[in-house]
PDB file of C-alpha atoms in Angstrom:
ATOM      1  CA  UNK Y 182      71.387  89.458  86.680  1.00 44.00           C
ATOM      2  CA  UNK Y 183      68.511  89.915  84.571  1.00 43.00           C
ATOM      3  CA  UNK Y 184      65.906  87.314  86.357  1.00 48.00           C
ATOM      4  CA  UNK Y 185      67.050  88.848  89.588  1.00 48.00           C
ATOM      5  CA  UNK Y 186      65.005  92.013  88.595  1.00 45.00           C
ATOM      6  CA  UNK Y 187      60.797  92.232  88.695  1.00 49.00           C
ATOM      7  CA  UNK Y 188      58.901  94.992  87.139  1.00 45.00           C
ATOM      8  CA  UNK Y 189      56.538  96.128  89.805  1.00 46.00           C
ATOM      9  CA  UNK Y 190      53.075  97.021  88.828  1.00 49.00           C
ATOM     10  CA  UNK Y 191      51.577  96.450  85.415  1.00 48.00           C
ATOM     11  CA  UNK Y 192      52.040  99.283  83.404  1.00 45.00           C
ATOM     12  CA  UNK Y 193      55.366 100.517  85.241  1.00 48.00           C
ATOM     13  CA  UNK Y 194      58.300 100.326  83.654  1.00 47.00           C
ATOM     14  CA  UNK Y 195      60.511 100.714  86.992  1.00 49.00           C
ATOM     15  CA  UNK Y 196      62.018  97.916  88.475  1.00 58.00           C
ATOM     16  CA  UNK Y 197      62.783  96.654  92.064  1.00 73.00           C
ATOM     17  CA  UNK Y 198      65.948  94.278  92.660  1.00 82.00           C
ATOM     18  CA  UNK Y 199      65.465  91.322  94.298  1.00 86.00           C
ATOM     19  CA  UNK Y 200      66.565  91.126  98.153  1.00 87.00           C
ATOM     20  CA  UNK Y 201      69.016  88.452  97.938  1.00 89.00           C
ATOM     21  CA  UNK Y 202      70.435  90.002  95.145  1.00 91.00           C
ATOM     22  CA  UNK Y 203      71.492  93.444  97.247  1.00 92.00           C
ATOM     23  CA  UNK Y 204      72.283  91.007 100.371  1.00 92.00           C
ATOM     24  CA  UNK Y 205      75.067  89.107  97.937  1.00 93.00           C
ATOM     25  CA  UNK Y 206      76.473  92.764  96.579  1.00 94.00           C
ATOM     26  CA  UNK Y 207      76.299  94.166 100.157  1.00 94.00           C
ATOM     27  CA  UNK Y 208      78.724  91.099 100.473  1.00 94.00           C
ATOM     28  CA  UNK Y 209      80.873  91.995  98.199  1.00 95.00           C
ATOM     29  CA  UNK Y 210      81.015  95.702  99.269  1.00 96.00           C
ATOM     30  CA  UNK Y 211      81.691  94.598 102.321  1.00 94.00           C
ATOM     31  CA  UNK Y 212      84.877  92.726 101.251  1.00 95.00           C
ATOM     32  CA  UNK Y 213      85.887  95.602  99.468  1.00 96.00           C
ATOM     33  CA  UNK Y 214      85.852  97.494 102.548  1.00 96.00           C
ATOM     34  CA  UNK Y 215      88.409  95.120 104.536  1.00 96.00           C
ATOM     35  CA  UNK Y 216      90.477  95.114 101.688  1.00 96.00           C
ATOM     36  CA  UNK Y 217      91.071  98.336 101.399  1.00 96.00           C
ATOM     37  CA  UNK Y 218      91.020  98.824 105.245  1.00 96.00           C
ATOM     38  CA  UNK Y 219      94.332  96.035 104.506  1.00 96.00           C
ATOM     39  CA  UNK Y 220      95.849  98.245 101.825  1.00 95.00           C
ATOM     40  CA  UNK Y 221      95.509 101.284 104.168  1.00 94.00           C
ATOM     41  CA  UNK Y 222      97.028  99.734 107.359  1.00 93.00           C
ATOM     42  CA  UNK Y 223     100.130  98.683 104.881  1.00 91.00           C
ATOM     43  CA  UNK Y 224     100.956 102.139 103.694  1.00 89.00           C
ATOM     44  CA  UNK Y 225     100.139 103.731 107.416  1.00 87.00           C
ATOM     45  CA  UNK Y 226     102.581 101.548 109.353  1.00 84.00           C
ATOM     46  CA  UNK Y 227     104.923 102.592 106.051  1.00 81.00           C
ATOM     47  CA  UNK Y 228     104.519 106.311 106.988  1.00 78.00           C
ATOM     48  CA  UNK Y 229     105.210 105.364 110.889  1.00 69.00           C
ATOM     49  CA  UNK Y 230     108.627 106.182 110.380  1.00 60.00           C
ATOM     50  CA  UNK Y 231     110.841 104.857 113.529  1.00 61.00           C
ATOM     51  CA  UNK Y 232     111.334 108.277 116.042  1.00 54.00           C
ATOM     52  CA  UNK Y 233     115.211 108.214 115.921  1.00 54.00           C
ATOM     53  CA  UNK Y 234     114.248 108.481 111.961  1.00 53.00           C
ATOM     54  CA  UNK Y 235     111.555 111.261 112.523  1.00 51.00           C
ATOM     55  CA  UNK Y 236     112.299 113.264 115.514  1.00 52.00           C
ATOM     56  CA  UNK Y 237     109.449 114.829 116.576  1.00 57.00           C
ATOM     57  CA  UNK Y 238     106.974 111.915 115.089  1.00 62.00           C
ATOM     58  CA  UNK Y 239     105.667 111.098 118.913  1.00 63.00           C
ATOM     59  CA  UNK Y 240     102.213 109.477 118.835  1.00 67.00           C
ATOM     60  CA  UNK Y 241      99.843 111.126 121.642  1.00 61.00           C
ATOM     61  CA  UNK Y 242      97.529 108.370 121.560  1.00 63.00           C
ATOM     62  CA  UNK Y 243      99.993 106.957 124.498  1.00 61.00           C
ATOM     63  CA  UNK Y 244     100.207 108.695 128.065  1.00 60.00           C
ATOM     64  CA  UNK Y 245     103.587 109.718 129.066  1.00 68.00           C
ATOM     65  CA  UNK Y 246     106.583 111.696 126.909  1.00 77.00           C
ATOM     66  CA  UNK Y 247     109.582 110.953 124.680  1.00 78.00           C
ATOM     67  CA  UNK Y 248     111.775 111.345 128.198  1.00 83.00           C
ATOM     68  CA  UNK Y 249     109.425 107.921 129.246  1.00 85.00           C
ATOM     69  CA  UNK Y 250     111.743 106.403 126.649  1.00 84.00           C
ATOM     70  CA  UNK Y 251     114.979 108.021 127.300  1.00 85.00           C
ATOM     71  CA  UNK Y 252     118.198 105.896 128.200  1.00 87.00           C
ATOM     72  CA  UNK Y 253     119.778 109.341 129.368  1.00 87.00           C
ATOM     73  CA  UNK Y 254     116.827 109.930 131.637  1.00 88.00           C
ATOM     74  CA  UNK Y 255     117.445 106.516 132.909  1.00 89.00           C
ATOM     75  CA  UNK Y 256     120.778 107.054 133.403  1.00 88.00           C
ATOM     76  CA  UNK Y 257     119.980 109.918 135.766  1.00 85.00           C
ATOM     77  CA  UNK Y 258     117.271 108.073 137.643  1.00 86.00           C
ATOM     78  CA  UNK Y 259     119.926 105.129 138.440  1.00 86.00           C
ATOM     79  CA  UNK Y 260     122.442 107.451 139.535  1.00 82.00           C
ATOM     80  CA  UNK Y 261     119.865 108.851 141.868  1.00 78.00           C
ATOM     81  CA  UNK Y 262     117.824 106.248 142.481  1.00 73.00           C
ATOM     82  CA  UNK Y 263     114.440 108.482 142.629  1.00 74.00           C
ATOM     83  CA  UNK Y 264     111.649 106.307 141.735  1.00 72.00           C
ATOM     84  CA  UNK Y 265     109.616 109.641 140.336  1.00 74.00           C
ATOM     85  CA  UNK Y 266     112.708 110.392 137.436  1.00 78.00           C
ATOM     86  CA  UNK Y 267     112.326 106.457 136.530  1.00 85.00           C
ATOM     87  CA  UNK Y 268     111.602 106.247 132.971  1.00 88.00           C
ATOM     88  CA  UNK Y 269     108.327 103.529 132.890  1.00 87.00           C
ATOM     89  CA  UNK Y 270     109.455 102.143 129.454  1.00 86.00           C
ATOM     90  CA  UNK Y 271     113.585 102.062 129.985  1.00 91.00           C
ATOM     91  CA  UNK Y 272     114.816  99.176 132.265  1.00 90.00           C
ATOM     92  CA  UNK Y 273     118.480  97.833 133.426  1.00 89.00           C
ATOM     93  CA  UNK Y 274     119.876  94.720 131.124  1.00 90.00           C
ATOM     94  CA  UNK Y 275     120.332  91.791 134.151  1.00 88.00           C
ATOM     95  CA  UNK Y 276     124.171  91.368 134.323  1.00 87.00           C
ATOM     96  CA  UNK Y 277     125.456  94.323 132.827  1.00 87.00           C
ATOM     97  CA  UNK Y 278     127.240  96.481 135.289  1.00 84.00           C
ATOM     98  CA  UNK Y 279     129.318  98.770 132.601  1.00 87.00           C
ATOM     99  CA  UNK Y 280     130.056 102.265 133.752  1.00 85.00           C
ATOM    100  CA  UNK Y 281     130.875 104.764 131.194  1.00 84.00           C
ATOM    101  CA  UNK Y 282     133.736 107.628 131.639  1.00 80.00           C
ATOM    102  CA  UNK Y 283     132.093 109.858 134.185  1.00 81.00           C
ATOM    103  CA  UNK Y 284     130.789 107.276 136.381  1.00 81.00           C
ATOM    104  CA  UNK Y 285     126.952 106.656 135.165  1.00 85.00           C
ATOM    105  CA  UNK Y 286     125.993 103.328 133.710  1.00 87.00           C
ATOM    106  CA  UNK Y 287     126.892 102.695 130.368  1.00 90.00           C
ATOM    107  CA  UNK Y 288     123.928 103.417 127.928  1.00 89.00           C
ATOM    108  CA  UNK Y 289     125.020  99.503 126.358  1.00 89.00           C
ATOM    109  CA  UNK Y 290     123.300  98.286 129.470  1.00 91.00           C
ATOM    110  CA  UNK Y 291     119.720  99.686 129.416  1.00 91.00           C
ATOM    111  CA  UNK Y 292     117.071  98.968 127.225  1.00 91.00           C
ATOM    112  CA  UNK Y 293     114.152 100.866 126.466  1.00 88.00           C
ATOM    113  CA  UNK Y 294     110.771 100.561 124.321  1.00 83.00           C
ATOM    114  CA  UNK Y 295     110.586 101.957 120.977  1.00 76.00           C
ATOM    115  CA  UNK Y 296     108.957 105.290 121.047  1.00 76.00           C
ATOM    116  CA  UNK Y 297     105.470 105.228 119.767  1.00 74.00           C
ATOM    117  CA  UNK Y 298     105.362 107.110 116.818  1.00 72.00           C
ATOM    118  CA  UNK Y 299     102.230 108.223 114.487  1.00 70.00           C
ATOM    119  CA  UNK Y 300     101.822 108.376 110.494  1.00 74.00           C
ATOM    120  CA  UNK Y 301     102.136 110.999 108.691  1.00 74.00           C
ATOM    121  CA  UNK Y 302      98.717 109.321 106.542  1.00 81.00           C
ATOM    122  CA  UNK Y 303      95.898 111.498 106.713  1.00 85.00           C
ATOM    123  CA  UNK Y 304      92.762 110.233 108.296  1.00 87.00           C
ATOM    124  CA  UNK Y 305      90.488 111.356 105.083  1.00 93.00           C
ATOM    125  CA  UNK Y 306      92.078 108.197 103.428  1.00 93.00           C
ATOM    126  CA  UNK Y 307      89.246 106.447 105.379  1.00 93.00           C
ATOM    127  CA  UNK Y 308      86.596 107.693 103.322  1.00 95.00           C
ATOM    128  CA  UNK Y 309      86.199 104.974 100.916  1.00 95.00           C
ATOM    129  CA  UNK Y 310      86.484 102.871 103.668  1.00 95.00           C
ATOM    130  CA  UNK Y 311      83.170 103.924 105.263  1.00 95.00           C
ATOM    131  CA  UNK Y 312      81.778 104.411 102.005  1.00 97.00           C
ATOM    132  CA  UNK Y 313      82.066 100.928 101.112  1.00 97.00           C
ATOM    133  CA  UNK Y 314      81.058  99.975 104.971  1.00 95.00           C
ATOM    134  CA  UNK Y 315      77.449 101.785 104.872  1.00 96.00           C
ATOM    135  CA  UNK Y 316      76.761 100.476 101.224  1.00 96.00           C
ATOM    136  CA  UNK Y 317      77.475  97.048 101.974  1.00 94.00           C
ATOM    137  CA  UNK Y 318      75.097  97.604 104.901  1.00 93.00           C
ATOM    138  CA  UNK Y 319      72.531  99.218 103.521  1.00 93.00           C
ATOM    139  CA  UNK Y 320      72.518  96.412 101.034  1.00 93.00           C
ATOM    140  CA  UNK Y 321      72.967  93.412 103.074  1.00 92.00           C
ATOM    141  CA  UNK Y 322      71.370  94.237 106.601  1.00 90.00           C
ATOM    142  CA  UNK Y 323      68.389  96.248 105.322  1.00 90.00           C
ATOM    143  CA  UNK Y 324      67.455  94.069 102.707  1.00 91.00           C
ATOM    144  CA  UNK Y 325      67.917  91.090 105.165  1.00 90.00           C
ATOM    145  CA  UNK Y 326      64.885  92.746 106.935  1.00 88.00           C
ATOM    146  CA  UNK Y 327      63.347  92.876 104.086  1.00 88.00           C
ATOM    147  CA  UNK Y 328      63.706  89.762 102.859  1.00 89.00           C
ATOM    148  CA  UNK Y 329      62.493  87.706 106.501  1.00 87.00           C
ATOM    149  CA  UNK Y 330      59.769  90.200 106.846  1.00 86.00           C
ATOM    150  CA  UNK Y 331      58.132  89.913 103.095  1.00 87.00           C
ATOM    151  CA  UNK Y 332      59.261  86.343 103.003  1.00 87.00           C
ATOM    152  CA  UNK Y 333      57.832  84.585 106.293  1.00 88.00           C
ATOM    153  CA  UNK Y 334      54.086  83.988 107.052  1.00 90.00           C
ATOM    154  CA  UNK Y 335      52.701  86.645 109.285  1.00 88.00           C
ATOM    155  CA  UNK Y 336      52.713  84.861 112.393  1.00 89.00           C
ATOM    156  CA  UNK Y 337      56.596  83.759 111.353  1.00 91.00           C
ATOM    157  CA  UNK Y 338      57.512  87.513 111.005  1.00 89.00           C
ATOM    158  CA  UNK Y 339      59.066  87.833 114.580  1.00 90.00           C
ATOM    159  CA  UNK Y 340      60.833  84.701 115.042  1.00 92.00           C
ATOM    160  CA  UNK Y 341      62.254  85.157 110.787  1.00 90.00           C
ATOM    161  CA  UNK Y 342      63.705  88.413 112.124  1.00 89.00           C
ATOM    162  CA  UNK Y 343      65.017  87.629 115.062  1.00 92.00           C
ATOM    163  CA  UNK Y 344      66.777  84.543 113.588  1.00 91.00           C
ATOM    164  CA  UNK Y 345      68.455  87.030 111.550  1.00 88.00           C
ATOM    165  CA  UNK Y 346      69.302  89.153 113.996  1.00 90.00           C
ATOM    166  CA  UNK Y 347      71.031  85.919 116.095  1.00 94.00           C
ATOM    167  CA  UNK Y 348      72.884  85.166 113.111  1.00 90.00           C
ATOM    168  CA  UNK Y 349      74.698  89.237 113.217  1.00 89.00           C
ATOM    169  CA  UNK Y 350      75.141  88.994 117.371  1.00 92.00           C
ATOM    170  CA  UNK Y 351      76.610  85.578 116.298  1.00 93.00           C
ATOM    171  CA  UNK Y 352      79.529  87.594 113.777  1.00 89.00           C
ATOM    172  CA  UNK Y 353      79.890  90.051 116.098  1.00 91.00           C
ATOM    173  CA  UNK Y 354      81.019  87.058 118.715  1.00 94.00           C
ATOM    174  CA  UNK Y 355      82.732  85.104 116.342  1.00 92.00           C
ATOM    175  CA  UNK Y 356      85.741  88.094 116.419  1.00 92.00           C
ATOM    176  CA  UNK Y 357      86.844  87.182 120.083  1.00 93.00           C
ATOM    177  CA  UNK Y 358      87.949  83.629 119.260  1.00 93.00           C
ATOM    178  CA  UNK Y 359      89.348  84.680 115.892  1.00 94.00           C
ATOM    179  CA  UNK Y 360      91.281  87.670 117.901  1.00 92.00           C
ATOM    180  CA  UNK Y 361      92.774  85.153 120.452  1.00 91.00           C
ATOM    181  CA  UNK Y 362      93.639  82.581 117.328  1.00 91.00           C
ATOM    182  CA  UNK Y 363      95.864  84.885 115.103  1.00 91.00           C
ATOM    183  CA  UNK Y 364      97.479  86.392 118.705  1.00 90.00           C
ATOM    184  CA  UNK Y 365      98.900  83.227 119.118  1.00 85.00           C
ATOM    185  CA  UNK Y 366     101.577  83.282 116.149  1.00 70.00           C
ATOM    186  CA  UNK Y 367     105.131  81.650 116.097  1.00 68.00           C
ATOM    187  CA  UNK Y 368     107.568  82.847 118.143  1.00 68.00           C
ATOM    188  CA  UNK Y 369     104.926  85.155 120.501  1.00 68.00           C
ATOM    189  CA  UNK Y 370     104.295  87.128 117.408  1.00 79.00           C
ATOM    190  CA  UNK Y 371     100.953  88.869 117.604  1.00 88.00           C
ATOM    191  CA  UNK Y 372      98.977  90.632 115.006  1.00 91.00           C
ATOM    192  CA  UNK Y 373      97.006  92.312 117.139  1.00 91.00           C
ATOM    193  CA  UNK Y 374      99.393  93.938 120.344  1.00 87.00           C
ATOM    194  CA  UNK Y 375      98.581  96.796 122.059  1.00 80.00           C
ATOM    195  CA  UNK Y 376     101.209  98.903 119.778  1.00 75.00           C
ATOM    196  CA  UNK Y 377      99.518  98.605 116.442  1.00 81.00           C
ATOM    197  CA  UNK Y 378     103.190  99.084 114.975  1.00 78.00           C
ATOM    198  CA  UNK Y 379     104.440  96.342 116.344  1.00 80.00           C
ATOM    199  CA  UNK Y 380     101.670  94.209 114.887  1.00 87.00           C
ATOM    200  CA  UNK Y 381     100.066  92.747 112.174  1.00 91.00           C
ATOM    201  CA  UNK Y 382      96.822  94.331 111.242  1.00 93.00           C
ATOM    202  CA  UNK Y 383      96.487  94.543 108.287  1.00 95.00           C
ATOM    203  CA  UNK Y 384      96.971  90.342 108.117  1.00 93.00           C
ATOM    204  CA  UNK Y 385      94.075  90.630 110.200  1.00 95.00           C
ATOM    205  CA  UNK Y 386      92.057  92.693 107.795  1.00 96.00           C
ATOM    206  CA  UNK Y 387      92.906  90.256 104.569  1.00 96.00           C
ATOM    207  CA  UNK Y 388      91.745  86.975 106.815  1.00 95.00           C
ATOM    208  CA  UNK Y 389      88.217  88.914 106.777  1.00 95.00           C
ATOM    209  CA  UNK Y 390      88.032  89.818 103.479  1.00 95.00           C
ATOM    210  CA  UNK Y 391      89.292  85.636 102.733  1.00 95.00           C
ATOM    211  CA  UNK Y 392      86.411  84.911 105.285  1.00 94.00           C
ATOM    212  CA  UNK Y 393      83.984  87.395 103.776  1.00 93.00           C
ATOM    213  CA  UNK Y 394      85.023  86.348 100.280  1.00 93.00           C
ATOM    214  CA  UNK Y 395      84.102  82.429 101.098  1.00 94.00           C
ATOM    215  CA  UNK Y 396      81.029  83.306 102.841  1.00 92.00           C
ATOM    216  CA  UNK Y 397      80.028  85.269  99.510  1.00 92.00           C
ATOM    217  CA  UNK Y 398      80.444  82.516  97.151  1.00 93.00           C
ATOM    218  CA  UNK Y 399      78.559  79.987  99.422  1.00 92.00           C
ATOM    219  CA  UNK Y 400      75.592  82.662  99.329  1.00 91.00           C
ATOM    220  CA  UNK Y 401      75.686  82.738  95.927  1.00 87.00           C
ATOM    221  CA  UNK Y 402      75.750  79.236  95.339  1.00 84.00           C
TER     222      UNK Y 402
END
């Protein structure tokens, strides 16, 4: 891009990059950074290996136990009837009445969640990540503020920077809508669900990066 550089003073030989120049590659790091946040989310939920799989693999990020998910534990709570040895994720199938051979109901006749279970991915992964996150704002926000504040007549200054700051509170809203949109998939099928395993993330994190990528073309045209 050379006209997007100025040399700054007369004899210096140093040069200073144009603001809208570091807001479009703060753009494009910032695409960079969903992306990969997309590629990341596909090999964690690969890792997430199902607990019957991986015993042992029981996420903690969840209140409760591995017996909250227990048919057997279930079993013993129906026998009983105690409300405190109820598993909270294990229920009865309506209709099925099936005992098995010592009396207890069968195990074909409860269901229960799928235990929450955690990747073996290492958070460190993330680094690039965040990398690519504070570049792209260094580059974009700062030089936003930069660019209203240089730009804009003095008395212009405050209402040029606030604009810009509307226009970021305005992103920042524009997530709730696009959250509720992409929940509301065929068949009930969210991307987003309280059980990230069960969900679609990193779909999430690619219609972003689309979004981010569009938004970086119109800037630079």
């Amino acid at each position: 891009f050379p006209s997007a550089f100025n040399v700054v003073g007369d004899q210096s030989k140093a040069l200073a990059i144009d603001p809208l120049v570091k807001v479009g590659w703060g753009f494009v790091f910032a695409t960079l950074a969903v992306l990969y946040a997309a590629v990341m989310e596909t090999h964690r939920k690969n890792l997430a290996a199902p607990y019957e799989e991986n015993l042992g693999n029981f996420s903690h990020c969840l209140n409760g136990s591995v017996d909250d998910y227990s048919k057997v534990k279930f079993q013993e709570y129906f026998k009983g009837k105690d409300e405190g040895l109820k598993p909270p994720f294990c229920r009865k199938i309506d209709g099925c009445e099936s005992l098995n051979e010592v009396g207890l109901l069968d195990l074909s006749c409860i269901a229960c969640d799928a235990v929450p279970t955690a990747s073996s991915l290492s958070i460190l992964y993330q680094i690039p990540q965040f990398v690519f996150v504070g570049i792209g704002e260094i580059l974009a926000s700062i030089s936003a503020l930069e660019f209203f504040y240089s730009e804009a007549p003095p008395e212009m200054r405050s209402v040029t920077s606030a604009l810009n700051l509307i226009c970021t509170g305005l992103g920042n809203w524009f997530t709730i809508p696009l959250i509720k949109i992409v929940n509301v998939g065929p068949k009930g099928e969210k991307w987003l669900p309280s059980d990230l395993n069960e969900g679609f993330l990193e779909r999430y994190f690619y219609l972003l990066a689309g979004i981010m990528g569009l938004n970086t073309i119109a800037f630079i045209f």
